[in-house]
Coordinates of C-alpha atoms and ligand atoms in Angstrom, one line a residue:
M150 CA -59.2 2.7 -152.8
V151 CA -59.8 -0.8 -152.1
A152 CA -60.3 -4.2 -154.0
R153 CA -56.8 -4.4 -154.8
E154 CA -53.7 -6.3 -153.3
T155 CA -53.3 -4.4 -150.0
I156 CA -50.3 -4.9 -147.4
V157 CA -51.4 -3.4 -144.2
I158 CA -48.7 -1.8 -142.0
L159 CA -50.2 -1.7 -138.3
D160 CA -48.6 1.3 -136.6
F161 CA -47.2 1.3 -133.5
G162 CA -45.7 4.8 -133.1
S163 CA -42.2 4.0 -134.8
Q164 CA -40.4 7.0 -136.3
Y165 CA -40.1 4.9 -139.0
S166 CA -43.7 3.9 -139.8
Q167 CA -44.1 5.8 -142.9
L168 CA -41.0 4.9 -144.4
I169 CA -41.9 1.5 -144.0
A170 CA -45.3 2.4 -146.1
R171 CA -42.6 3.9 -149.0
R172 CA -40.7 1.2 -149.4
V173 CA -43.8 -1.3 -149.7
R174 CA -44.8 1.2 -152.5
E175 CA -41.4 1.5 -153.9
A176 CA -41.5 -2.3 -154.0
A177 CA -44.7 -1.6 -156.3
V178 CA -47.3 -3.1 -153.6
Y179 CA -50.2 -1.0 -152.3
C180 CA -50.3 -0.9 -148.6
E181 CA -52.0 1.2 -146.2
L182 CA -50.8 2.6 -142.6
V183 CA -53.4 2.5 -140.3
P184 CA -53.1 3.1 -136.5
Y185 CA -53.0 -0.4 -134.5
H186 CA -55.9 0.2 -132.8
T187 CA -58.0 0.9 -135.8
P188 CA -61.0 -1.4 -135.9
A189 CA -60.9 -4.7 -137.4
E190 CA -63.7 -4.3 -139.6
E191 CA -62.1 -1.4 -141.4
V192 CA -58.8 -2.9 -141.6
M193 CA -60.1 -6.6 -142.6
H194 CA -62.0 -4.6 -145.2
L195 CA -59.0 -3.9 -147.3
Q196 CA -58.5 -7.6 -147.6
P197 CA -54.5 -7.6 -146.3
R198 CA -52.5 -9.9 -148.6
G199 CA -50.6 -9.7 -145.4
F200 CA -49.2 -7.6 -142.4
I201 CA -46.5 -5.5 -141.3
L202 CA -46.0 -4.7 -137.9
S203 CA -44.2 -1.6 -137.4
G204 CA -41.7 -0.6 -134.4
G205 CA -42.9 1.6 -131.5
P206 CA -41.2 3.2 -128.4
A207 CA -42.9 0.8 -126.2
S208 CA -42.3 -2.6 -124.3
V209 CA -44.5 -5.2 -124.1
Y210 CA -44.9 -5.4 -120.6
A211 CA -45.5 -2.1 -119.7
P212 CA -49.0 -1.6 -118.3
D213 CA -50.2 0.6 -121.4
A214 CA -48.3 -0.8 -124.3
P215 CA -50.1 -1.3 -127.2
H216 CA -50.9 -5.0 -127.8
L217 CA -51.5 -7.0 -130.9
P218 CA -55.3 -7.2 -132.1
D219 CA -56.6 -10.5 -132.3
Y220 CA -57.5 -10.4 -136.1
V221 CA -53.9 -10.5 -137.3
L222 CA -53.3 -13.8 -136.4
Q223 CA -56.8 -15.0 -136.7
S224 CA -57.0 -13.9 -140.3
G225 CA -54.0 -16.6 -141.3
R226 CA -52.3 -14.0 -143.3
P227 CA -48.4 -13.6 -143.4
V228 CA -47.3 -10.9 -141.0
L229 CA -43.6 -9.4 -140.4
G230 CA -42.8 -7.7 -137.0
I231 CA -40.4 -5.0 -137.2
C232 CA -38.6 -4.5 -133.6
Y233 CA -41.2 -4.0 -131.6
G234 CA -43.4 -5.5 -133.9
M235 CA -41.4 -9.0 -133.5
Q236 CA -41.2 -8.3 -129.6
L237 CA -45.2 -8.4 -130.2
L238 CA -45.3 -11.6 -132.5
A239 CA -42.9 -13.4 -129.5
Y240 CA -45.5 -12.1 -126.8
H241 CA -48.5 -13.3 -128.0
L242 CA -47.4 -16.4 -129.2
G243 CA -46.0 -17.7 -126.4
G244 CA -42.5 -16.4 -126.0
R245 CA -40.2 -14.5 -123.9
V246 CA -38.8 -10.5 -124.3
D247 CA -36.6 -9.0 -122.0
P248 CA -34.7 -5.7 -121.6
A249 CA -31.1 -6.3 -123.6
P250 CA -28.1 -5.7 -121.0
Q251 CA -27.4 -2.4 -122.9
R252 CA -29.8 -0.9 -125.6
E253 CA -28.8 -1.1 -129.0
Y254 CA -28.8 1.4 -131.8
G255 CA -26.7 1.9 -135.1
L256 CA -25.2 -0.5 -137.4
A257 CA -25.0 -4.1 -136.3
R258 CA -23.9 -6.8 -138.4
I259 CA -26.3 -9.8 -138.0
E260 CA -24.9 -13.8 -139.1
L261 CA -27.7 -15.7 -141.1
T262 CA -28.2 -18.8 -139.2
D263 CA -30.9 -21.1 -141.2
V264 CA -29.9 -20.6 -144.8
D265 CA -33.0 -22.2 -146.1
N266 CA -35.8 -19.3 -145.4
P267 CA -37.7 -17.3 -148.1
L268 CA -37.1 -13.8 -146.1
F269 CA -33.6 -13.6 -146.7
A270 CA -33.0 -15.7 -149.7
D271 CA -32.2 -12.6 -152.1
A272 CA -30.3 -10.5 -149.2
R273 CA -28.1 -13.6 -148.5
A274 CA -27.5 -14.2 -152.5
L275 CA -26.7 -10.8 -153.0
A276 CA -24.4 -10.1 -149.8
G277 CA -23.5 -13.7 -148.3
D278 CA -24.1 -15.0 -144.8
T279 CA -23.7 -11.8 -143.0
L280 CA -25.2 -8.8 -143.4
A281 CA -25.4 -4.6 -142.5
V282 CA -28.3 -3.9 -140.4
W283 CA -29.7 -0.8 -138.5
M284 CA -30.8 -1.6 -134.7
S285 CA -32.9 0.4 -132.9
H286 CA -33.8 -1.5 -129.6
G287 CA -33.8 -1.6 -125.5
D288 CA -35.9 -5.1 -125.4
R289 CA -34.7 -8.4 -127.1
I290 CA -36.6 -12.1 -127.5
T291 CA -34.8 -14.3 -125.2
Q292 CA -37.0 -17.2 -126.1
L293 CA -38.6 -17.9 -129.2
P294 CA -42.4 -19.0 -129.5
P295 CA -43.2 -22.2 -130.4
G296 CA -42.8 -23.1 -133.8
F297 CA -40.3 -20.6 -134.4
E298 CA -37.1 -20.8 -135.2
V299 CA -34.0 -18.6 -135.2
L300 CA -33.2 -17.0 -138.6
A301 CA -30.4 -14.9 -137.6
R302 CA -28.6 -13.8 -134.8
S303 CA -26.2 -10.7 -133.7
A304 CA -23.5 -10.1 -131.0
N305 CA -26.4 -8.3 -128.8
S306 CA -29.3 -10.4 -130.0
P307 CA -29.0 -13.8 -130.0
I308 CA -32.5 -13.9 -131.8
A309 CA -32.2 -10.9 -134.4
A310 CA -34.8 -12.5 -136.8
M311 CA -37.1 -15.2 -136.5
G312 CA -39.4 -17.2 -138.8
D313 CA -42.5 -19.9 -138.7
L314 CA -42.0 -21.0 -141.7
Q315 CA -45.1 -23.1 -141.7
R316 CA -47.8 -20.0 -140.7
H317 CA -45.6 -17.4 -142.6
R318 CA -44.8 -15.1 -139.5
Y319 CA -41.5 -13.5 -139.2
G320 CA -40.0 -11.3 -136.9
L321 CA -36.9 -8.6 -137.7
Q322 CA -35.1 -7.0 -134.6
F323 CA -33.5 -4.6 -137.1
H324 CA -35.0 -2.0 -139.3
P325 CA -35.2 -3.2 -142.9
E326 CA -37.2 0.0 -143.9
V327 CA -34.0 2.6 -143.5
V328 CA -31.2 2.9 -145.8
H329 CA -28.8 1.9 -143.4
T330 CA -29.7 -1.7 -144.2
P331 CA -28.4 -2.0 -147.5
Q332 CA -30.3 -5.7 -148.3
G333 CA -33.8 -4.0 -146.9
M334 CA -35.6 -3.6 -149.8
Q335 CA -34.8 -7.3 -150.9
I336 CA -35.8 -8.5 -147.6
I337 CA -39.2 -6.5 -147.9
R338 CA -39.4 -7.7 -151.4
A339 CA -39.2 -10.9 -150.3
F340 CA -41.7 -10.6 -147.8
L341 CA -44.6 -9.2 -150.2
Y342 CA -43.7 -11.3 -153.3
D343 CA -42.7 -14.6 -152.3
I344 CA -44.6 -14.7 -149.1
C345 CA -47.1 -13.1 -149.1
G346 CA -47.6 -13.7 -153.2
C347 CA -48.1 -10.5 -153.9
A348 CA -48.1 -10.0 -157.8
G349 CA -47.2 -6.1 -157.9
G350 CA -47.7 -3.4 -160.5
W351 CA -48.6 -0.4 -158.3
T352 CA -47.3 1.8 -160.9
P353 CA -48.3 5.3 -161.7
G354 CA -49.9 4.6 -165.0
N355 CA -52.3 2.1 -163.5
F356 CA -52.9 4.6 -160.5
I357 CA -53.9 7.3 -163.1
E358 CA -56.2 4.9 -164.6
E359 CA -58.0 3.9 -161.4
A360 CA -58.1 7.6 -160.1
V361 CA -59.6 8.8 -163.1
Q362 CA -62.3 6.1 -163.5
S363 CA -63.2 6.8 -159.8
I364 CA -63.5 10.4 -160.2
R365 CA -65.6 10.2 -163.2
A366 CA -67.7 7.8 -161.7
R367 CA -68.0 10.1 -158.3
V368 CA -68.5 13.2 -160.5
G369 CA -71.3 11.9 -162.8
A370 CA -72.7 15.3 -164.4
G371 CA -71.5 17.6 -161.6
Q372 CA -69.0 20.4 -161.7
V373 CA -65.8 20.7 -160.3
L374 CA -63.7 23.4 -158.8
C375 CA -59.7 23.1 -158.1
A376 CA -57.1 25.6 -156.5
L377 CA -54.3 25.6 -158.3
S378 CA -51.1 27.1 -156.5
G379 CA -48.1 26.4 -159.0
G380 CA -47.0 23.4 -156.9
V381 CA -46.8 19.8 -158.1
D382 CA -49.6 18.5 -155.9
S383 CA -52.7 20.4 -157.0
A384 CA -51.3 20.4 -160.6
V385 CA -51.7 16.7 -160.7
T386 CA -54.8 16.6 -159.0
A387 CA -56.1 19.5 -161.3
T388 CA -54.6 17.3 -164.6
L389 CA -56.3 13.9 -163.2
V390 CA -59.7 15.8 -162.6
H391 CA -59.3 17.1 -166.1
R392 CA -58.9 13.9 -167.8
A393 CA -61.9 12.7 -166.1
V394 CA -64.3 15.3 -166.4
G395 CA -62.8 17.2 -169.2
G396 CA -64.7 21.2 -169.6
R397 CA -66.5 20.2 -166.1
L398 CA -63.6 21.1 -164.2
T399 CA -62.7 25.0 -163.4
C400 CA -59.9 25.9 -161.9
I401 CA -58.8 28.5 -160.0
F402 CA -55.7 30.3 -159.5
V403 CA -55.2 33.2 -157.1
N404 CA -52.0 35.3 -157.7
T405 CA -51.1 36.5 -154.3
G406 CA -48.1 38.8 -155.1
L407 CA -46.3 36.9 -152.9
L408 CA -44.9 34.2 -155.6
R409 CA -41.5 33.8 -157.4
Q410 CA -40.5 35.1 -160.6
G411 CA -42.6 33.9 -163.5
E412 CA -44.5 31.7 -161.5
P413 CA -47.9 33.4 -162.6
E414 CA -47.3 33.3 -166.1
E415 CA -46.0 29.9 -166.4
V416 CA -49.3 28.5 -163.9
V417 CA -51.4 30.3 -167.1
A418 CA -49.0 29.0 -169.9
T419 CA -49.1 25.3 -168.2
F420 CA -52.7 24.5 -167.7
R421 CA -54.7 27.3 -169.7
D422 CA -52.1 27.3 -172.8
H423 CA -51.0 23.6 -172.8
L424 CA -53.5 21.8 -171.1
G425 CA -56.3 23.4 -172.1
M426 CA -58.1 23.6 -169.1
R427 CA -60.7 26.3 -168.1
L428 CA -58.4 28.6 -165.7
I429 CA -59.7 31.7 -163.6
A430 CA -56.4 33.6 -162.9
V431 CA -57.8 36.4 -160.3
D432 CA -54.8 39.1 -159.6
A433 CA -55.4 40.0 -156.4
S434 CA -51.6 41.1 -155.1
A435 CA -52.8 44.7 -154.6
Q436 CA -55.8 43.4 -151.4
F437 CA -53.1 40.8 -150.5
L438 CA -50.1 44.1 -150.4
A439 CA -52.6 46.0 -148.8
D440 CA -53.4 43.4 -146.0
L441 CA -49.6 43.5 -145.4
Q442 CA -48.9 46.9 -144.5
G443 CA -46.9 47.5 -141.7
V444 CA -47.2 43.8 -141.0
T445 CA -43.9 42.4 -139.2
D446 CA -45.1 39.4 -137.5
P447 CA -44.9 36.3 -139.2
E448 CA -48.1 34.6 -137.3
V449 CA -50.0 38.0 -138.3
K450 CA -48.7 37.8 -141.8
R451 CA -49.7 34.3 -142.4
Q452 CA -53.2 35.2 -140.6
R453 CA -54.0 37.7 -142.9
I454 CA -52.9 35.8 -145.9
G455 CA -55.2 32.9 -145.3
A456 CA -57.9 35.0 -144.5
R457 CA -57.7 37.2 -147.6
F458 CA -57.1 34.0 -149.8
I459 CA -60.2 32.6 -148.6
R460 CA -62.0 35.3 -149.1
V461 CA -60.8 35.7 -152.9
F462 CA -61.3 32.0 -153.5
E463 CA -65.2 32.2 -152.1
A464 CA -65.8 35.3 -154.1
E465 CA -65.0 33.9 -157.4
A466 CA -66.7 30.1 -156.4
A467 CA -69.5 32.4 -155.8
R468 CA -69.4 34.3 -159.1
L469 CA -68.9 30.9 -160.7
G470 CA -72.0 29.2 -158.9
G471 CA -73.4 25.5 -159.8
V472 CA -69.8 23.7 -158.1
D473 CA -70.9 20.5 -156.9
F474 CA -67.1 19.1 -155.7
L475 CA -63.6 20.6 -154.6
A476 CA -60.6 19.0 -155.6
Q477 CA -57.8 19.0 -153.5
G478 CA -54.2 17.9 -153.3
T479 CA -54.0 16.5 -149.6
L480 CA -51.4 13.7 -149.5
Y481 CA -51.1 10.5 -147.5
P482 CA -48.4 12.0 -144.8
D483 CA -51.3 14.8 -143.9
V484 CA -54.0 11.8 -143.8
I485 CA -51.5 9.7 -141.5
E486 CA -50.1 12.3 -139.0
S487 CA -53.8 13.2 -138.2
T488 CA -54.5 9.6 -137.1
A489 CA -51.2 8.7 -135.8
P490 CA -50.7 6.8 -132.4
D491 CA -48.8 8.2 -129.5
R492 CA -46.1 9.4 -131.9
A493 CA -45.1 12.8 -130.6
V494 CA -47.1 15.0 -132.6
A495 CA -44.7 17.7 -133.2
A496 CA -45.6 20.8 -131.4
K497 CA -47.3 23.6 -133.7
I498 CA -44.8 25.8 -133.7
K499 CA -45.9 27.6 -136.9
T500 CA -49.7 27.4 -138.0
H501 CA -48.5 25.2 -141.1
H502 CA -50.7 24.4 -144.3
N503 CA -53.3 26.7 -143.5
V504 CA -53.1 29.2 -146.6
G505 CA -54.7 27.9 -149.4
G506 CA -56.8 26.0 -147.3
L507 CA -60.0 26.3 -147.4
P508 CA -63.3 27.0 -145.0
P509 CA -64.5 23.9 -143.3
D510 CA -67.8 25.4 -143.7
M511 CA -67.7 25.2 -147.7
R512 CA -70.5 23.0 -148.9
F513 CA -68.4 21.3 -151.5
Q514 CA -67.8 17.7 -151.5
L515 CA -64.2 16.8 -150.9
I516 CA -62.7 14.9 -154.1
E517 CA -58.4 14.2 -152.9
P518 CA -57.3 11.8 -155.5
L519 CA -54.0 11.9 -153.5
R520 CA -55.4 11.3 -150.6
Y521 CA -53.1 7.8 -150.5
L522 CA -50.2 8.7 -152.3
F523 CA -47.1 10.0 -151.0
K524 CA -44.8 13.1 -152.5
D525 CA -42.5 10.9 -154.7
E526 CA -45.5 8.7 -155.7
V527 CA -47.4 12.1 -157.1
R528 CA -44.2 13.1 -158.7
R529 CA -43.9 10.0 -160.9
V530 CA -47.7 10.0 -161.6
G531 CA -46.7 13.9 -162.8
E532 CA -44.3 12.5 -164.8
A533 CA -46.5 9.9 -166.2
L534 CA -49.3 12.7 -167.0
G535 CA -46.5 14.6 -169.4
L536 CA -46.6 17.8 -166.7
P537 CA -43.6 19.5 -167.6
R538 CA -40.1 18.5 -165.5
Q539 CA -39.5 22.1 -163.8
L540 CA -43.0 21.8 -162.3
V541 CA -43.1 17.9 -161.3
W542 CA -39.8 18.3 -159.5
R543 CA -40.6 21.8 -158.1
H544 CA -39.7 22.3 -154.4
P545 CA -42.2 22.7 -151.9
F546 CA -43.2 26.4 -151.4
P547 CA -45.3 27.8 -148.6
G548 CA -48.8 28.7 -148.7
P549 CA -47.8 32.4 -147.4
G550 CA -45.1 32.4 -150.2
L551 CA -42.3 35.2 -150.4
A552 CA -44.1 37.2 -147.1
V553 CA -42.5 34.8 -144.7
R554 CA -39.1 34.9 -146.5
I555 CA -39.3 38.7 -146.2
L556 CA -38.2 39.4 -142.7
G557 CA -39.7 42.8 -141.5
E558 CA -42.3 44.7 -143.7
V559 CA -43.8 42.9 -147.0
T560 CA -43.8 45.7 -149.7
R561 CA -43.5 45.6 -153.4
E562 CA -40.0 47.1 -153.6
R563 CA -38.7 44.2 -151.1
L564 CA -40.6 41.5 -153.2
E565 CA -39.0 42.5 -156.6
T566 CA -35.6 42.3 -154.9
L567 CA -36.1 39.2 -153.2
R568 CA -37.9 37.6 -156.4
H569 CA -34.5 38.8 -158.6
A570 CA -32.3 37.2 -155.7
D571 CA -34.0 34.1 -155.8
A572 CA -34.6 33.4 -159.3
I573 CA -30.5 33.4 -159.5
F574 CA -30.0 31.0 -157.0
I575 CA -32.7 29.0 -158.5
E576 CA -31.2 29.1 -161.9
E577 CA -27.8 28.4 -160.8
L578 CA -28.9 25.1 -158.9
W579 CA -30.6 23.5 -161.9
A580 CA -28.0 24.6 -164.0
S581 CA -25.2 22.6 -161.8
G582 CA -27.8 19.7 -161.3
W583 CA -28.0 20.6 -157.7
Y584 CA -31.3 21.6 -157.5
E585 CA -32.5 17.7 -157.7
R586 CA -30.3 17.4 -155.1
T587 CA -31.5 19.6 -152.5
A588 CA -35.3 19.2 -151.0
Q589 CA -35.8 23.0 -150.6
A590 CA -33.6 25.8 -151.7
F591 CA -34.5 29.6 -151.6
A592 CA -33.1 33.5 -150.8
V593 CA -34.6 35.2 -147.9
L594 CA -34.2 39.1 -147.8
L595 CA -33.0 40.3 -144.2
P596 CA -34.1 43.2 -142.7
V597 CA -31.0 44.6 -142.2
Q598 CA -28.6 46.7 -143.8
T599 CA -24.6 46.4 -143.9
V600 CA -22.0 48.5 -145.2
G601 CA -20.0 47.8 -148.1
V602 CA -18.0 48.9 -150.9
M603 CA -18.5 49.4 -154.5
G604 CA -15.9 51.1 -156.7
D605 CA -14.7 53.7 -154.6
A606 CA -18.5 54.6 -153.0
R607 CA -19.1 53.0 -149.5
T608 CA -22.7 51.2 -149.6
Y609 CA -25.4 50.7 -147.0
A610 CA -27.3 48.0 -148.4
S611 CA -29.6 44.8 -147.6
V612 CA -28.2 41.7 -146.9
V613 CA -29.9 38.2 -148.8
A614 CA -29.5 34.6 -146.9
L615 CA -29.1 31.7 -149.2
R616 CA -31.2 28.4 -147.7
A617 CA -30.9 25.1 -148.9
V618 CA -31.7 21.7 -147.1
T619 CA -31.7 18.0 -147.9
T620 CA -34.5 15.9 -145.8
E621 CA -36.9 13.1 -146.0
D622 CA -40.0 14.9 -144.4
F623 CA -39.3 18.0 -143.6
M624 CA -39.3 17.3 -139.7
T625 CA -35.9 17.5 -139.5
A626 CA -33.7 18.6 -142.7
D627 CA -29.7 19.2 -142.9
W628 CA -28.0 22.0 -144.4
A629 CA -27.3 20.8 -148.2
R630 CA -23.3 21.2 -148.8
L631 CA -23.0 23.2 -152.0
P632 CA -20.0 23.6 -154.0
E633 CA -18.1 26.7 -153.0
E634 CA -17.8 27.6 -156.8
L635 CA -21.3 27.2 -156.9
L636 CA -22.1 29.5 -153.8
A637 CA -19.6 31.7 -155.0
R638 CA -21.0 32.3 -158.8
V639 CA -24.7 33.0 -156.8
S640 CA -23.1 35.4 -154.5
N641 CA -21.5 37.2 -157.1
R642 CA -24.3 37.6 -159.2
I643 CA -26.8 38.9 -157.0
V644 CA -24.2 41.3 -155.3
N645 CA -23.9 42.6 -159.0
E646 CA -27.3 42.0 -160.6
V647 CA -29.5 42.8 -157.8
K648 CA -29.8 46.6 -156.9
G649 CA -30.0 47.2 -153.1
V650 CA -28.2 44.1 -152.2
N651 CA -24.5 44.1 -151.5
R652 CA -23.8 41.2 -149.1
V653 CA -24.7 37.3 -149.5
V654 CA -24.8 34.9 -146.6
Y655 CA -25.4 30.9 -146.4
D656 CA -27.5 29.4 -143.5
I657 CA -25.6 26.4 -142.1
S658 CA -28.3 25.2 -139.5
S659 CA -29.7 22.2 -139.4
K660 CA -33.5 21.4 -138.2
P661 CA -33.5 21.5 -135.4
P662 CA -32.9 23.9 -133.7
A663 CA -33.6 26.0 -136.7
T664 CA -36.6 25.5 -138.8
V665 CA -36.2 25.6 -142.9
E666 CA -38.2 28.7 -143.3
W667 CA -36.5 31.6 -141.5
E668 CA -40.1 32.9 -140.5
Ligands
XMP173 P1 -40.3 24.8 -141.0 O1 -40.1 26.0 -141.5 O2 -41.6 24.6 -140.4 O3 -40.9 24.0 -142.7 O4 -39.0 23.9 -141.0 C1 -41.3 22.8 -143.0 C2 -41.8 22.8 -144.0 O5 -43.1 23.5 -144.2 C3 -42.7 24.8 -145.2 N1 -43.7 25.9 -144.3 C4 -45.1 26.2 -145.0 N2 -45.7 25.8 -145.4 N3 -47.6 27.2 -145.1 C5 -47.1 26.5 -145.9 O6 -48.0 25.8 -146.5 C6 -46.7 27.7 -144.3 O7 -46.9 28.8 -143.5 C7 -45.1 27.2 -144.1 N4 -44.4 27.6 -143.8 C8 -43.3 26.4 -143.4 C9 -41.6 24.9 -145.4 O8 -41.3 25.7 -147.1 C10 -41.1 24.0 -145.2 O9 -41.2 23.0 -146.9

């Protein structure tokens, strides 16, 4: 997706690189995050309006340190270096970088020393000459490169921000992209609008128009297939394709029998009845359940479900015949993660995202309209497309579904129990306004029986665990501090309304060391 004003962010491996990209998009400017070693032609093909250099874990003098590619400075376009990116600017332009006497990590205050520069103008108008910022660095700049002046200093960094106002090159020792830098967004916006001269206008509405046109041009008279999962990504993908090619899109929805309460009915009601799409709904729950009989190992569950999904999908696609394209809801973070430099790629703890994944040898051409979007942008596009709110804001749901939330063997009866308990939890979250304040929330059925008492009788029944987390990216997560009354109400309802459950517990572990799911 080119030919629009684009900011290029060169990724030097900071944990915050994606966050920079999200902030730029939030400021309504299109950007792409690319590894620092991306070939020059590929980057310049995007016709960047300006460059942002991310932070990174290296030190510029280290033997294997990643360096600033020549084309960035040669392009003459504005540059904003953040943390390591600033040190790269200093190093390559003739300044000096040294280890700081002590590593600086956390909140700091900077004092603006040059009141007349465009980068800090809006931040200063809001907050005055002293700004709170988030620092995280070991090296610092001890000598400015020629042409630069100091824009801000902190107790530990005599050069906390620098700028060459003539050549539109700026460096920040702190991180404007994190929420702990309250005026960060003003600084980023100033760079985009006042220094790079962007006009903005990257909005869901524009995206929809462009995406629909480009899908239409690509598909021509071809036929498109799309697998709906019930989640927002595939829903938005299908809706865009449907707008572009109408009846030449066929959606397949596989009911695995492992979905949440009411979900299969809702998918049919939304896509077939409400949006008028051609939808093939396949009830394969009996096959999935048969595959899972006697299985308790979570990885075996995932493999069996993944394999069955592919078989069912392939059979339907073959029956249809004549399909040229497959539309998939791949998002930008997946694209970025697959190319990210140096960032310690998280150990593959679970075989994620393999369910609903289709075999690589399928002969379709791929259409991935969301390939350059972040999740929050997909949701805004979903809203702009008029999709139901409950669908647009739905929490992520794992491909293997309830199978990995039923610890131990998956049976029809245990599925019913979990579905019912989960529905009560979700209903109460929506009713109390907490659904949107958590990133993911669900019930888990444990493989233990505990003693309880009901009336005068002793019971020996199942335990349900409630899980609710807050997170930005699911790599780390914290347990949600749900109000006591809400937890009490949910617990009370589950024990009273769900047959076979006599105890409810709330999971108060963060990730790491726990994970979001229990399997
Ligand atoms: P964990 O449990 O690894 O979960 O902290 C992080 C996010 O990934 C989701 N998840 C899965 N998604 N297939 C998926 O499509 C899976 O096998 C799977 N396992 C976990 C999880 O729901 C959370 O959003």
